[in-house]
Amino acid sequence: MTVNQKLLIRYPGGKRRLLVFLQDFLPNLSDIEGRYIEPFVGSAAVFFYLQPKRAILSDVNPELIDLYRAIKYAPRKVWATYCSFGSTKSDYHHIRDEYEPKTLIQRAARTLYLNRTCFKGMWRHNRDGCFNVGYGGQERRWVITEEDLVFCATVLRGVSLKCADFQPIIDQTQKGDFIFLDPPYRPGHKECSNSHYVWHQFRYNDYERLADSVQYAKSRGVRWAMTISSHEDILRLLKGNHVLRIPRGTGKMPGILTSDSGEVLVTSYPVEGGMRL
């Protein structure tokens, strides 16, 4: 996958827009001796860019994991079901509010349809866990093809998919593994908040758990890179690692860390232009 290739879904905080920046600070596949592991997989932009042969992808969002599982094993069946859904406003509201999928294929097709047909590809749920984004306002969907799903299935071959909390995923890592982490940003951050994270609100104690897990993984010889909001209380938890400000535009060069840096990249290994926390 190139940095400009379209993704399967849109997701809050997705890293496609940052691939041009991130590619210079992530290890090459040949340098990853073990597995590639992503505990907050989301849109899987980094995974599909790197295309590792051995990987674990995980998320607490069961709709995401069901989508990836179905496409991994039956991309053409997902596509056929997806294409059977109409794209008018009334069709959309029927699929969103009344349609009850009974199989993995149907659940995956519904998730893909809602993401591709809703307003700006947003991903939002109410407190009951029900998708509640409005219609996108056009009678055709955000473009995707059957070949795109088949491509994703090919890349997902050999990948282990888990619906789980991040901690047991990180705690099972071994020397030589590489972890890419994109946890929910703190509430109020303009790039992404916790509002979509309905299955388990990500709170400060979760950042503490995350920091403990990655620090322990580092001591076992596991390398990792994390994109996170530049918040003093959170960065303090990652002391001893390396931090680099992420530019607001992908054409900009990284710079020094300031109080209004917004997003940062934190790594367990030194990076050019980074500073030690």
Coordinates of C-alpha atoms in Angstrom, one line a residue, residues 24-268:
D24 CA 10.5 7.9 8.5
F25 CA 10.3 6.9 12.2
L26 CA 8.9 3.4 12.0
P27 CA 11.2 0.4 11.5
N28 CA 11.4 -1.3 8.1
L29 CA 9.8 -4.7 8.0
S30 CA 13.2 -6.3 7.6
D31 CA 14.1 -4.8 11.0
I32 CA 11.1 -6.4 12.8
E33 CA 12.4 -9.7 14.0
G34 CA 9.1 -10.8 15.6
R35 CA 5.5 -9.8 15.1
Y36 CA 3.9 -6.5 14.3
I37 CA 1.2 -5.7 16.9
E38 CA -1.4 -3.1 17.0
P39 CA -3.7 -3.0 20.1
F40 CA -5.8 0.0 18.9
V41 CA -6.2 -1.0 15.3
G42 CA -8.9 1.5 14.2
S43 CA -8.7 1.9 10.4
A44 CA -5.4 0.0 10.4
A45 CA -3.7 2.6 8.2
V46 CA -0.2 1.8 9.4
F47 CA -0.8 -2.0 9.2
F48 CA -2.0 -1.8 5.6
Y49 CA 1.0 0.5 4.7
L50 CA 3.6 -1.8 6.2
Q51 CA 1.8 -5.1 5.3
P52 CA 3.6 -7.3 7.8
K53 CA 3.3 -11.1 7.3
R54 CA 3.1 -11.8 11.0
A55 CA 0.8 -9.6 13.0
I56 CA -1.7 -9.3 15.8
L57 CA -4.5 -6.7 15.3
S58 CA -6.8 -5.9 18.2
D59 CA -9.4 -3.5 19.3
V60 CA -12.2 -3.3 21.9
N61 CA -14.7 -2.4 19.2
P62 CA -16.4 -5.7 18.2
E63 CA -17.8 -4.1 15.0
L64 CA -14.3 -3.4 13.7
I65 CA -12.9 -6.9 14.5
D66 CA -16.0 -8.5 12.9
L67 CA -15.4 -6.4 9.8
Y68 CA -11.8 -7.5 9.5
R69 CA -12.5 -11.1 10.2
A70 CA -15.3 -11.3 7.6
I71 CA -13.2 -9.6 5.0
K72 CA -10.2 -11.8 5.8
Y73 CA -12.2 -15.0 5.1
A74 CA -14.9 -14.0 2.7
P75 CA -14.3 -10.6 1.0
R76 CA -16.5 -11.4 -2.0
K77 CA -19.5 -12.4 0.2
V78 CA -19.1 -9.2 2.2
W79 CA -19.0 -7.3 -1.0
A80 CA -22.2 -9.0 -2.4
T81 CA -24.1 -8.2 0.8
Y82 CA -22.8 -4.7 0.9
C83 CA -24.0 -4.1 -2.7
S84 CA -27.4 -5.4 -1.9
F85 CA -28.1 -2.4 0.3
G86 CA -29.7 0.6 -1.3
S87 CA -28.1 4.1 -0.9
T88 CA -31.1 6.5 -0.6
K89 CA -31.7 8.3 2.7
S90 CA -34.6 5.9 3.5
D91 CA -32.4 2.9 2.7
Y92 CA -29.7 4.2 5.0
H93 CA -32.0 4.8 7.9
H94 CA -33.5 1.3 7.5
I95 CA -30.0 -0.3 7.5
R96 CA -28.9 1.8 10.4
D97 CA -32.0 1.5 12.7
E98 CA -34.0 -1.5 11.7
Y99 CA -31.9 -4.1 9.8
E100 CA -30.8 -6.9 12.1
P101 CA -27.8 -8.8 10.8
K102 CA -27.7 -12.5 11.7
T103 CA -24.3 -13.6 10.4
L104 CA -20.7 -12.4 10.5
I105 CA -21.0 -11.5 6.8
Q106 CA -24.1 -9.4 7.3
R107 CA -22.7 -7.6 10.3
A108 CA -19.5 -6.8 8.4
A109 CA -21.4 -5.6 5.4
R110 CA -23.6 -3.4 7.5
T111 CA -20.6 -1.8 9.3
L112 CA -18.9 -1.1 6.0
Y113 CA -22.1 0.3 4.5
L114 CA -22.8 2.7 7.4
N115 CA -19.2 3.9 7.4
R116 CA -19.2 4.5 3.6
T117 CA -22.7 6.0 3.4
C118 CA -23.0 8.2 6.5
F119 CA -22.1 11.8 6.9
K120 CA -18.3 12.3 6.2
G121 CA -17.6 8.7 7.2
M122 CA -17.9 9.6 10.9
W123 CA -18.0 6.9 13.5
R124 CA -20.2 7.7 16.5
H125 CA -22.4 5.8 18.8
N126 CA -24.9 6.9 21.5
R127 CA -24.7 5.7 25.1
D128 CA -26.6 2.5 24.2
G129 CA -23.8 1.6 21.7
C130 CA -26.0 2.3 18.7
F131 CA -24.6 3.9 15.6
N132 CA -26.2 7.4 15.3
V133 CA -24.5 9.3 12.5
G134 CA -26.8 10.9 9.9
Y135 CA -27.1 10.2 6.2
G136 CA -24.3 11.5 4.0
G137 CA -26.6 13.4 1.7
Q138 CA -25.8 11.7 -1.6
E139 CA -27.3 8.7 -3.3
R140 CA -24.0 7.0 -3.9
R141 CA -21.4 5.8 -1.5
W142 CA -17.9 6.8 -0.7
V143 CA -16.1 4.8 -3.4
I144 CA -14.8 1.3 -2.7
T145 CA -14.5 -1.7 -5.0
E146 CA -14.6 -5.5 -4.7
E147 CA -10.9 -5.6 -5.5
D148 CA -10.2 -3.3 -2.5
L149 CA -11.8 -5.9 -0.2
V150 CA -9.9 -8.8 -1.9
F151 CA -6.6 -6.8 -1.5
C152 CA -7.4 -6.3 2.2
A153 CA -8.1 -10.0 2.6
T154 CA -4.7 -10.8 1.1
V155 CA -2.9 -8.5 3.5
L156 CA -4.9 -9.9 6.4
R157 CA -3.9 -13.5 5.6
G158 CA -1.9 -14.9 8.5
V159 CA -2.9 -12.1 10.8
S160 CA -4.4 -12.8 14.2
L161 CA -7.5 -10.7 15.0
K162 CA -8.6 -10.2 18.6
C163 CA -11.4 -8.2 20.2
A164 CA -9.7 -7.4 23.5
D165 CA -8.4 -4.8 25.9
F166 CA -5.0 -3.5 25.0
Q167 CA -3.2 -4.7 28.2
P168 CA -3.2 -8.5 27.6
I169 CA -2.2 -7.9 24.0
I170 CA 0.8 -5.9 25.0
D171 CA 1.7 -8.1 28.0
Q172 CA 2.0 -11.1 25.7
T173 CA 4.6 -9.5 23.4
Q174 CA 8.1 -10.9 23.2
K175 CA 11.6 -9.7 22.4
G176 CA 11.8 -8.7 18.7
D177 CA 8.2 -7.7 18.4
F178 CA 7.2 -4.2 17.4
I179 CA 4.0 -2.5 18.7
F180 CA 2.3 0.5 17.0
L181 CA 0.0 2.2 19.4
D182 CA -2.7 4.8 18.6
P183 CA -4.8 5.1 21.8
P184 CA -7.8 7.4 22.1
Y185 CA -6.6 11.0 22.6
R186 CA -7.6 12.8 25.8
P187 CA -11.2 14.2 25.7
G188 CA -11.3 17.7 24.1
H189 CA -8.4 17.1 21.7
K190 CA -9.4 18.4 18.4
E191 CA -8.0 15.5 16.4
C192 CA -10.0 12.9 18.2
S193 CA -11.7 12.4 21.5
N194 CA -13.1 9.5 23.5
S195 CA -16.7 10.0 22.2
H196 CA -16.5 7.0 19.8
Y197 CA -15.0 4.7 22.4
V198 CA -18.3 3.6 23.8
W199 CA -17.4 0.0 24.8
H200 CA -15.0 1.3 27.5
Q201 CA -14.4 5.0 28.1
F202 CA -10.7 5.6 28.0
R203 CA -9.8 7.4 31.3
Y204 CA -6.6 8.6 32.9
N205 CA -6.1 5.3 34.8
D206 CA -6.2 3.6 31.3
Y207 CA -3.3 5.8 30.2
E208 CA -1.5 4.7 33.4
R209 CA -2.2 1.0 32.6
L210 CA -1.0 1.6 29.0
A211 CA 2.2 3.3 30.2
D212 CA 3.0 0.5 32.6
S213 CA 2.4 -2.1 29.9
V214 CA 4.6 -0.5 27.3
Q215 CA 7.4 0.4 29.8
Y216 CA 7.5 -3.3 30.9
A217 CA 7.4 -4.4 27.2
K218 CA 10.4 -2.2 26.5
S219 CA 12.3 -3.9 29.4
R220 CA 11.7 -7.3 27.6
G221 CA 13.2 -6.1 24.4
V222 CA 10.0 -5.0 22.6
R223 CA 10.2 -1.8 20.5
W224 CA 7.1 0.4 20.2
A225 CA 5.9 3.7 18.8
M226 CA 2.9 5.6 20.0
T227 CA 0.9 8.6 18.7
I228 CA -0.7 10.5 21.5
S229 CA -1.9 14.0 22.4
S230 CA 0.8 16.2 23.9
H231 CA -0.6 16.4 27.4
E232 CA 1.9 16.9 30.3
D233 CA 0.2 14.4 32.6
I234 CA 0.2 11.7 29.9
L235 CA 3.8 12.3 28.7
R236 CA 5.0 12.2 32.3
L237 CA 3.9 8.5 32.4
L238 CA 6.2 7.8 29.5
K239 CA 9.4 9.2 31.0
G240 CA 12.6 7.7 29.7
N241 CA 11.4 7.4 26.1
H242 CA 11.8 9.7 23.1
V243 CA 9.2 12.2 21.8
L244 CA 8.8 14.1 18.6
R245 CA 6.2 16.7 17.7
I246 CA 4.0 15.7 14.8
P247 CA 3.6 18.6 12.3
R248 CA 0.0 19.8 11.7
G249 CA 0.5 19.4 7.9
T250 CA 2.3 16.4 6.4
G251 CA 4.5 18.6 4.3
K252 CA 6.0 20.2 7.4
M253 CA 9.1 19.1 9.2
P254 CA 8.9 17.9 12.8
G255 CA 10.0 20.4 15.4
I256 CA 10.7 20.9 19.0
L257 CA 8.1 20.0 21.6
T258 CA 6.1 22.9 22.9
S259 CA 3.1 23.3 25.2
D260 CA 0.7 23.6 22.1
S261 CA 2.2 20.9 20.0
G262 CA -1.0 18.9 19.8
E263 CA 0.0 15.4 18.6
V264 CA 3.3 13.8 19.4
L265 CA 5.1 10.6 18.5
V266 CA 6.6 8.8 21.4
T267 CA 9.0 5.9 20.8
S268 CA 11.0 3.4 22.9

